[in-house]
Tab-separated table of C-alpha atoms and ligand atoms in Angstrom:
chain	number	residue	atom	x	y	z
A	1	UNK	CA	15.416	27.221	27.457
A	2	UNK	CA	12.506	24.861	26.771
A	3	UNK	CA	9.238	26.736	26.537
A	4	UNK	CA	7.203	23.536	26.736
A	5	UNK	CA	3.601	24.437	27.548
A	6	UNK	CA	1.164	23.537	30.198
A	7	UNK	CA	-1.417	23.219	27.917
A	8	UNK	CA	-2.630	22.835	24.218
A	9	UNK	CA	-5.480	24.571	22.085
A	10	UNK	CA	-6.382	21.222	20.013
A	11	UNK	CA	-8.060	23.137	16.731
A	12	UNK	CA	-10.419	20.147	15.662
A	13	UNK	CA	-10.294	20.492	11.296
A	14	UNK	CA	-12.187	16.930	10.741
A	15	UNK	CA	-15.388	18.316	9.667
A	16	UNK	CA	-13.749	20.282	6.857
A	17	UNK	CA	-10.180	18.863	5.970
A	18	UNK	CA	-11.053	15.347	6.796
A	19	UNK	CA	-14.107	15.305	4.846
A	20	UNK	CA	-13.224	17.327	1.620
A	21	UNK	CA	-11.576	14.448	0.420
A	22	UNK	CA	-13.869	11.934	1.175
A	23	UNK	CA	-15.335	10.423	-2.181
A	24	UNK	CA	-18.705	9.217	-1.069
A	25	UNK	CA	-21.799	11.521	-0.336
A	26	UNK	CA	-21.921	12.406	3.472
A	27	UNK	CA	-24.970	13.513	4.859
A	28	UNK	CA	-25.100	16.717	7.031
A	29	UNK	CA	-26.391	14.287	9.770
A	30	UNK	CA	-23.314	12.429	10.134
A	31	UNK	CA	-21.346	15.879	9.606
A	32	UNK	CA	-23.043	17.127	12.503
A	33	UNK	CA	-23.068	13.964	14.799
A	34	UNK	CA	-18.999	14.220	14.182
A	35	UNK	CA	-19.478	17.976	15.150
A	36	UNK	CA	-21.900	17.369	18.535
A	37	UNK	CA	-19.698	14.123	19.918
A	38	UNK	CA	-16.472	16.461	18.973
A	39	UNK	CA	-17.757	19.214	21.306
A	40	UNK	CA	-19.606	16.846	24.130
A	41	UNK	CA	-15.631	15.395	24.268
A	42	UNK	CA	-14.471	18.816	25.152
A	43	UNK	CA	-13.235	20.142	22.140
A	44	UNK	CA	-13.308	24.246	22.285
A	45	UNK	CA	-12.213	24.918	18.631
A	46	UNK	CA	-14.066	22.993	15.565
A	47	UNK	CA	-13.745	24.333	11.804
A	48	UNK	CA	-17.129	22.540	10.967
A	49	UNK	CA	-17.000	23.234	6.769
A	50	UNK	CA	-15.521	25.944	4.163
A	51	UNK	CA	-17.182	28.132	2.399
A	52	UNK	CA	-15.388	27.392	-1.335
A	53	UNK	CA	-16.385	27.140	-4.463
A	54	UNK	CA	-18.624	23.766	-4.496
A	55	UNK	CA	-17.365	22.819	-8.351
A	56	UNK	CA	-14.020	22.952	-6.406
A	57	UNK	CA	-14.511	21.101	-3.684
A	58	UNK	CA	-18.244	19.623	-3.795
A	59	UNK	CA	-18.080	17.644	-0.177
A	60	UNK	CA	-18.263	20.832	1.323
A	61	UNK	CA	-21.165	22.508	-1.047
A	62	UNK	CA	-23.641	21.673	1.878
A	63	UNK	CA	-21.574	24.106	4.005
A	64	UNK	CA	-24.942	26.215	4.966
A	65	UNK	CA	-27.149	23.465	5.976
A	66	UNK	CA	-24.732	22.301	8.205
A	67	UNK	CA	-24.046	25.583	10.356
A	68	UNK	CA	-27.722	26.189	10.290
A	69	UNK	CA	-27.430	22.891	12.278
A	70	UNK	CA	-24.893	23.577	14.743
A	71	UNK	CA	-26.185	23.384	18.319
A	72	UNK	CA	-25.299	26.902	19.912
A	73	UNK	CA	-22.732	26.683	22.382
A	74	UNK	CA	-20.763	30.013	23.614
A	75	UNK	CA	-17.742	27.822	25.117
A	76	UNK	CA	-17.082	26.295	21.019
A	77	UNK	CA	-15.856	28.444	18.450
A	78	UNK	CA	-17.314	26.888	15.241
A	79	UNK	CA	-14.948	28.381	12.103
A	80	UNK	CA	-14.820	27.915	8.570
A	81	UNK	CA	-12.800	28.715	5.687
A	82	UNK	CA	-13.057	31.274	3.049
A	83	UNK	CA	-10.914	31.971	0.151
A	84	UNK	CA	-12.575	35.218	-1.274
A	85	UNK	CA	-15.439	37.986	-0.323
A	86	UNK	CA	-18.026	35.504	-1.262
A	87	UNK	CA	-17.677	32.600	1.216
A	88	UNK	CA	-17.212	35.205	4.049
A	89	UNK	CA	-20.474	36.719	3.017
A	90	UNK	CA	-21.588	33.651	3.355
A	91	UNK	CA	-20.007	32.517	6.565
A	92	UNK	CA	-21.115	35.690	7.483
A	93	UNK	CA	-24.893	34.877	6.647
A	94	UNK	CA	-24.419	31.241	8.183
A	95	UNK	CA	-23.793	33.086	11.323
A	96	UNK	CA	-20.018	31.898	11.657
A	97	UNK	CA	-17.769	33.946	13.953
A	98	UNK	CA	-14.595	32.604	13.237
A	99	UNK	CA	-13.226	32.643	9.486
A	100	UNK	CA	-9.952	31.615	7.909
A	101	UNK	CA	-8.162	31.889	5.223
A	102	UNK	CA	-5.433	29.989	3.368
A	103	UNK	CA	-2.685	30.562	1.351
A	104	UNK	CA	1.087	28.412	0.355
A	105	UNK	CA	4.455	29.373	1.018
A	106	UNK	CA	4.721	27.587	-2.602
A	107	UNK	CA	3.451	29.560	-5.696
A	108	UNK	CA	2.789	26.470	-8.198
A	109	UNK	CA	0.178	24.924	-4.671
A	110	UNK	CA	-1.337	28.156	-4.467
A	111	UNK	CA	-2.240	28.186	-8.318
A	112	UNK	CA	-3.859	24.316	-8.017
A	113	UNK	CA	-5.432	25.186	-4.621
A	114	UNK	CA	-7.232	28.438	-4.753
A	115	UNK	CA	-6.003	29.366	-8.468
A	116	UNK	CA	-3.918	32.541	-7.850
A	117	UNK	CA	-0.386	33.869	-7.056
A	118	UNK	CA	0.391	34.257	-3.569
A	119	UNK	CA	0.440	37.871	-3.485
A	120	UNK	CA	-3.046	37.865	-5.408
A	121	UNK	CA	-3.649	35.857	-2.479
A	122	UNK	CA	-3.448	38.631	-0.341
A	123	UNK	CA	-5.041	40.806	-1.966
A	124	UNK	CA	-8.426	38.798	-1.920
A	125	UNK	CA	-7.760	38.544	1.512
A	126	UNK	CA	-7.631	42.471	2.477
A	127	UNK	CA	-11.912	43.083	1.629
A	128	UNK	CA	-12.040	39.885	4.110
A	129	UNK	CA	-9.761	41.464	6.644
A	130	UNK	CA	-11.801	44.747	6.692
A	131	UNK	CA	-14.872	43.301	6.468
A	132	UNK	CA	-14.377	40.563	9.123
A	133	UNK	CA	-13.010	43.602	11.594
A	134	UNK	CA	-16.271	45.367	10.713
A	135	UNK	CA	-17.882	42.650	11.564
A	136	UNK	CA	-16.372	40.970	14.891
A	137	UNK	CA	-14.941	38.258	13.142
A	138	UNK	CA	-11.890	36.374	13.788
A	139	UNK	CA	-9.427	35.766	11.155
A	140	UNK	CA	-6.961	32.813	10.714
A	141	UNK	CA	-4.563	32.332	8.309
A	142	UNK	CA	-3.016	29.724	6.950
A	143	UNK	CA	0.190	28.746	4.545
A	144	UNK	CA	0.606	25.171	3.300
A	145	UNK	CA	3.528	23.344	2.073
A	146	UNK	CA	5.632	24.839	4.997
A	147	UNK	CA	8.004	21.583	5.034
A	148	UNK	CA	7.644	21.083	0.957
A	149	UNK	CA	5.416	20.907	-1.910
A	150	UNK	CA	3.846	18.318	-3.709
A	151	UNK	CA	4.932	20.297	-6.981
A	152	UNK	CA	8.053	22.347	-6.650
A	153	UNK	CA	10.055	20.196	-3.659
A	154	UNK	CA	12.027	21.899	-0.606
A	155	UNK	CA	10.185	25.014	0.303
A	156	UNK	CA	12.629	27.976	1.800
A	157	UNK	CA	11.607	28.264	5.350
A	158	UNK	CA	12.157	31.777	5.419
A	159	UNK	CA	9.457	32.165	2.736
A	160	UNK	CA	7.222	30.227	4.928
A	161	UNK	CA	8.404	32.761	8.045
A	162	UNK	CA	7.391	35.789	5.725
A	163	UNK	CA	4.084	34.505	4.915
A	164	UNK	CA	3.456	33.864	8.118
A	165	UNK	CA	4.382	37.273	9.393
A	166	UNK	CA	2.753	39.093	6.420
A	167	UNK	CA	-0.568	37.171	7.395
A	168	UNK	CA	-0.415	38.881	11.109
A	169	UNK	CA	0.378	41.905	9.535
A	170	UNK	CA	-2.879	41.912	7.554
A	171	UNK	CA	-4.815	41.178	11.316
A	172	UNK	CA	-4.797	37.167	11.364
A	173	UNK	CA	-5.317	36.558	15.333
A	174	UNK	CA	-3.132	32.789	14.811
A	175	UNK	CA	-1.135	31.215	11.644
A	176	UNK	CA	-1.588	27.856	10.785
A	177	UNK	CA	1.466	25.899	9.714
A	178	UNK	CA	0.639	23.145	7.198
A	179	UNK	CA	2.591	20.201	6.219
A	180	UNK	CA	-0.006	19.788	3.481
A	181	UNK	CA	1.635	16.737	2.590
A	182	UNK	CA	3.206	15.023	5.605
A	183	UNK	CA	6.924	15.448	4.315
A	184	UNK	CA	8.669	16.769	7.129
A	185	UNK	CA	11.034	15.371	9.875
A	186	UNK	CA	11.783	16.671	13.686
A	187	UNK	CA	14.557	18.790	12.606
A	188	UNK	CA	12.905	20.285	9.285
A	189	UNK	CA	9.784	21.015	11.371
A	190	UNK	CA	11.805	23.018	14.397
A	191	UNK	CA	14.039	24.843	12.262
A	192	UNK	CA	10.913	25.912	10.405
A	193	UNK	CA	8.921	27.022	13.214
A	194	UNK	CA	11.985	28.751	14.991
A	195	UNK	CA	12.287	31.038	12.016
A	196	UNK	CA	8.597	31.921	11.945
A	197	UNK	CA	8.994	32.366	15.926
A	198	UNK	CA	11.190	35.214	14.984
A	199	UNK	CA	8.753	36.692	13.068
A	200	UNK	CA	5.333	36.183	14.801
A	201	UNK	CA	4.717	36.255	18.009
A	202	UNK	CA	5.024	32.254	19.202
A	203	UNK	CA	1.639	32.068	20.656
A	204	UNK	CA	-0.111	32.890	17.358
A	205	UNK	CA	1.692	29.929	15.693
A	206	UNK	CA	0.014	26.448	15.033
A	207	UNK	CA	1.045	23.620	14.202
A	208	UNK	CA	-1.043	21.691	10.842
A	209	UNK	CA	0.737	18.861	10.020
A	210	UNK	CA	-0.506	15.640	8.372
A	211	UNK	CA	0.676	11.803	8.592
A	212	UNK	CA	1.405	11.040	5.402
A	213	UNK	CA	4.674	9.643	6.230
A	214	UNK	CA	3.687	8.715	10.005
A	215	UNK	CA	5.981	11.925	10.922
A	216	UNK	CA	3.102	14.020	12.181
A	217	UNK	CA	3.587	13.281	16.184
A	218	UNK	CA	7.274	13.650	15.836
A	219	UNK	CA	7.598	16.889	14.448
A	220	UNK	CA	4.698	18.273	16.943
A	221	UNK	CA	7.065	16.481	19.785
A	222	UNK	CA	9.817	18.969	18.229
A	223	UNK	CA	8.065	22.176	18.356
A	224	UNK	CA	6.412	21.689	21.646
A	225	UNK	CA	9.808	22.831	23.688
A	226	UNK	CA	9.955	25.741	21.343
A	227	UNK	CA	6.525	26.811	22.750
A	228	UNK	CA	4.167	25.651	20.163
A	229	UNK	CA	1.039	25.440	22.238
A	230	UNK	CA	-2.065	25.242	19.702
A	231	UNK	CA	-2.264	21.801	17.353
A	232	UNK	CA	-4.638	21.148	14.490
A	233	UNK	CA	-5.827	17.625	14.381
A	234	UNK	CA	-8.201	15.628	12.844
A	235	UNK	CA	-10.126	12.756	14.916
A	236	UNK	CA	-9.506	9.330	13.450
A	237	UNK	CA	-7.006	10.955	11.057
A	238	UNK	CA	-9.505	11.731	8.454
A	239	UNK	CA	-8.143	14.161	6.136
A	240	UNK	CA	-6.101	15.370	2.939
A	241	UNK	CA	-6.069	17.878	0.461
A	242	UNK	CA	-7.829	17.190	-2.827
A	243	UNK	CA	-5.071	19.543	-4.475
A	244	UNK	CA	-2.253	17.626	-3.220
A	245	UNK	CA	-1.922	14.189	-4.776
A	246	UNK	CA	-1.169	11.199	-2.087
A	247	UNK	CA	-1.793	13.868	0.810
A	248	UNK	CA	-3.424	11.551	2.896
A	249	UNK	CA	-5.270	12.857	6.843
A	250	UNK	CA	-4.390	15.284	9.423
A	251	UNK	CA	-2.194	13.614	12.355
A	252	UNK	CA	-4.986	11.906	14.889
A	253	UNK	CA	-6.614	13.738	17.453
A	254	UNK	CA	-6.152	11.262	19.219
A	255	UNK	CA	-2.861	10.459	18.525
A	256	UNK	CA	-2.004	13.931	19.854
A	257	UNK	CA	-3.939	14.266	22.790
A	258	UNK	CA	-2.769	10.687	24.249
A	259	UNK	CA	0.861	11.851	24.142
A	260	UNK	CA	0.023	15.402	25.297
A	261	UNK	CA	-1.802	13.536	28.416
A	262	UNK	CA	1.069	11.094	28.765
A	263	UNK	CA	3.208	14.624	29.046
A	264	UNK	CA	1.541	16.323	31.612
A	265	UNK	CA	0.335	18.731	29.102
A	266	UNK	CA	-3.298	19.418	29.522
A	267	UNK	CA	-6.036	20.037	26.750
A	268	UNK	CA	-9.324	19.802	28.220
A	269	UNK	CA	-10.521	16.924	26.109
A	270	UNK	CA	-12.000	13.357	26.970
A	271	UNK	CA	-10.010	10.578	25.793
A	272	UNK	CA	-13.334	8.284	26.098
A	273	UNK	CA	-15.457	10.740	24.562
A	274	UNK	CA	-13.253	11.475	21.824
A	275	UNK	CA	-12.534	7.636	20.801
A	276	UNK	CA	-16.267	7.473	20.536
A	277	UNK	CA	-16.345	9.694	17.878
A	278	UNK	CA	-13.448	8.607	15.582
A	279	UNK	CA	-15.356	5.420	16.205
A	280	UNK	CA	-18.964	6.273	14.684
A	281	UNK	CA	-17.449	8.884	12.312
A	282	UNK	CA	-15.204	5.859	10.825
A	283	UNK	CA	-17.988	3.424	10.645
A	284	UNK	CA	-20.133	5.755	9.291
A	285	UNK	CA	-17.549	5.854	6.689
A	286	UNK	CA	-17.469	2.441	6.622
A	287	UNK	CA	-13.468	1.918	7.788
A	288	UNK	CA	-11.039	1.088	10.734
A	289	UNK	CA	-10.221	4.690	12.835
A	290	UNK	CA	-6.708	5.901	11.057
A	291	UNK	CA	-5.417	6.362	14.515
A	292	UNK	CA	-2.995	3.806	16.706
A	293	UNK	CA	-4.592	5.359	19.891
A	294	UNK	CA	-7.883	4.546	18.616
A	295	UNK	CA	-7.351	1.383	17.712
A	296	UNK	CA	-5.666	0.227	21.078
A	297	UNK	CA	-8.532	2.119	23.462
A	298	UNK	CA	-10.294	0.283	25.436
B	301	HMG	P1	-12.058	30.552	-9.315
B	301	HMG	O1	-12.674	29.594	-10.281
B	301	HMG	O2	-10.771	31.197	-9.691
B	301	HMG	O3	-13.105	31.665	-8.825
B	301	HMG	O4	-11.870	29.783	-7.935
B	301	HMG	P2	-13.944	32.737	-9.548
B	301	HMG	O5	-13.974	33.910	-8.655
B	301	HMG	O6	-13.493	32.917	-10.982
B	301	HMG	O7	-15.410	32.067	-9.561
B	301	HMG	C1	-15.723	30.932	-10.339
B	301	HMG	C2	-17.095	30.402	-9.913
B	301	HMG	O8	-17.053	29.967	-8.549
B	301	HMG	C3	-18.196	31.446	-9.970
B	301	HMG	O9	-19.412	30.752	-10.239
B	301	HMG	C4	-18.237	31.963	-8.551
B	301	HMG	O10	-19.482	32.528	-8.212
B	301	HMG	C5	-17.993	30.710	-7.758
B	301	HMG	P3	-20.035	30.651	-11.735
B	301	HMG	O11	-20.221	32.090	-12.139
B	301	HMG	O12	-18.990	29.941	-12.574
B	301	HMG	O13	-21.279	29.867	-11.546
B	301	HMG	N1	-17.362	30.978	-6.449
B	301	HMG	C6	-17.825	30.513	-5.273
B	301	HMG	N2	-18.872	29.736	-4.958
B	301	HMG	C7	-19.045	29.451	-3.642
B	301	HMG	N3	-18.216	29.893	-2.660
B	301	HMG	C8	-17.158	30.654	-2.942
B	301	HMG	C9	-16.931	30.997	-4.299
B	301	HMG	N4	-15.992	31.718	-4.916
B	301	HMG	C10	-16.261	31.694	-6.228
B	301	HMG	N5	-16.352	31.066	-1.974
B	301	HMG	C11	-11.711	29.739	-5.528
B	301	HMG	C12	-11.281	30.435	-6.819
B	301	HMG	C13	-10.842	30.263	-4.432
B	301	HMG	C14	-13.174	30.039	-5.258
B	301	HMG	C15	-11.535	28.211	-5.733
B	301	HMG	O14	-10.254	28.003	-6.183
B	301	HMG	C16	-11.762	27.452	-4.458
B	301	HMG	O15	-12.874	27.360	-3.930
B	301	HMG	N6	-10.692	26.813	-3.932
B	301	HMG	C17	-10.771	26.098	-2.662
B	301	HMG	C18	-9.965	24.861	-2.747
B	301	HMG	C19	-10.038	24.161	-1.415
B	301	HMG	O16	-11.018	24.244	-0.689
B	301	HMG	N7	-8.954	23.417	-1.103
B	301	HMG	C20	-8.891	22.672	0.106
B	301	HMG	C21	-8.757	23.524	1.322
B	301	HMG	S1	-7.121	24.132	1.585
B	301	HMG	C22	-6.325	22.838	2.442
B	301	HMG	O17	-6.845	21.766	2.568
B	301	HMG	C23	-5.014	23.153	3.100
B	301	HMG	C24	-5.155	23.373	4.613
B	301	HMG	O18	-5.767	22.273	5.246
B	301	HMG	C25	-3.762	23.599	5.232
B	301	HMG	C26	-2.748	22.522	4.835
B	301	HMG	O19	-2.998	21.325	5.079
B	301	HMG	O20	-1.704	22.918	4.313
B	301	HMG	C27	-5.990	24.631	4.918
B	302	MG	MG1	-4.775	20.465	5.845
């Protein structure tokens, strides 16, 4: 029985995955221009920055300044990242309401990426989990390398699946699935998120896959009849994962939301609106949009 949806939750990451990687200095200006023209599109759900360690990942060390700039808005749900205690205190202090954090379904990843096992992982994450309750917070979860890893190869789906499920456990409201590296194909990509669908309720599952290998839209086009109804995307493809070598951007916002249109599928969003704003974002960077839809808009 095909569960495709009606609509999609698009869950905007630009602000933080696409610009982690970025090599040049970007102003919180132009971080919050791409956050403003993102929400006057129509986009609901925008992580805007993560609260890690800035000798980690130093684009993001402004991560304050720019939610102390975000234009309050009670139909957006800004949302950040936050591997330990200390950047939720201080998502906390920024005034964030949505946090999440982010573990691998591969143990050598999780080492490079937040420098810990995965179950250490969790247990940095249970403080967070009481605290954010405490506190009215949201918590998302996420596990990367669900289709493979840049350092150990084929990843065993079921791992992924018990991740997953173990992150719900704990009180994650959604689980973010991450092809951290774009590696995955169609059939890889369903049979992966028909195992976690065993485990976790299908409506808390979301899709995170990047284009590395111009897969992204194909394996989203798999898991949409399996009921996958909430995408992370990043507007003009910006994106990758400094602790994944060659992981290049999210799939395209909108890449996604063109073919989710085309569908039938609703998501709220405006197509004009949203070109716009892979547009200045990618001059501002000073390239071409990494997004076919983009480039073909009128
Ligand atoms: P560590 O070095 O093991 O941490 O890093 P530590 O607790 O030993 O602390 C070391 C120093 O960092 C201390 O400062 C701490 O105060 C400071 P010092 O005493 O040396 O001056 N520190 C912090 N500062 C600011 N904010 C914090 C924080 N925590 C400690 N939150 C840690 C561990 C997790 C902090 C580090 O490994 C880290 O920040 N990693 C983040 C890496 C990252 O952001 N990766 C990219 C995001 S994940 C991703 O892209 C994948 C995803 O998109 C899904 C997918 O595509 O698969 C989500
Ligand atoms: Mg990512």
């Amino acid at each position: 029985m095909s569960l495709m949806p009606k609509a999609v939750k698009i869950v905007e990451v630009s602000p933080r995955d696409g610009l982690q990687n970025e090599k040049q200095i970007i102003s919180v200006e132009t971080k919050l221009a791409l956050i403003n023209g993102l929400r006057d599109a129509g986009v609901k759900n925008i992580e805007v920055t993560g609260f890690v360690s800035p000798k980690w990942v130093p684009q993001l060390a402004d991560s304050s300044e720019v939610c102390a700039g975000l234009v309050s808005d009670d139909s957006v749900t800004y949302a950040a990242l936050t591997p330990n205690m200390k950047g939720f205190e201080k998502a906390l202090a920024a005034g964030i309401k949505e946090v999440a954090v982010f573990t691998a379904a591969s143990e050598s990843f999780n080492q490079k990426n937040i420098n810990c096992s995965i179950a250490e992982s969790f247990e940095r994450f249970a403080p967070i989990m009481s605290a954010a309750k405490e506190a009215g917070i949201k918590v998302r979860g996420y596990v990367s390398c669900v289709l493979g890893c840049p350092y150990e190869g084929d990843i065993d789906p079921q791992v992924v699946a018990d991740v997953a499920k173990k992150l719900v456990d704990m009180g994650c409201f959604e689980v973010s699935l991450g092809d951290t590296i774009g590696i995955g194909t169609p059939t890889a990509a369903a049979d992966m998120f028909r195992l976690c669908a065993e485990q976790v309720d299908v409506s808390q599952l979301a899709l995170h896959f990047h284009d590395t290998r111009g897969q992204a839209l194909a394996n989203i086009l798999a898991c949409l009849p399996l009921g996958a109804a909430i995408i992370d995307s990043s507007v003009a493809g910006l994106g990758g994962c400094p602790y994944a070598k060659g992981a290049t951007g999210n799939v395209s916002t909108e890449n996604v939301v063109y073919m989710l249109h085309g569908m039938g599928i609703e998501t709220g969003i405006d197509m004009d609106k949203l070109v716009a704003t892979g547009r200045d974002i990618s001059k501002a960077l000073g390239r071409e949009p990494n997004s076919q839809v983009n480039k073909a808009w009128g």
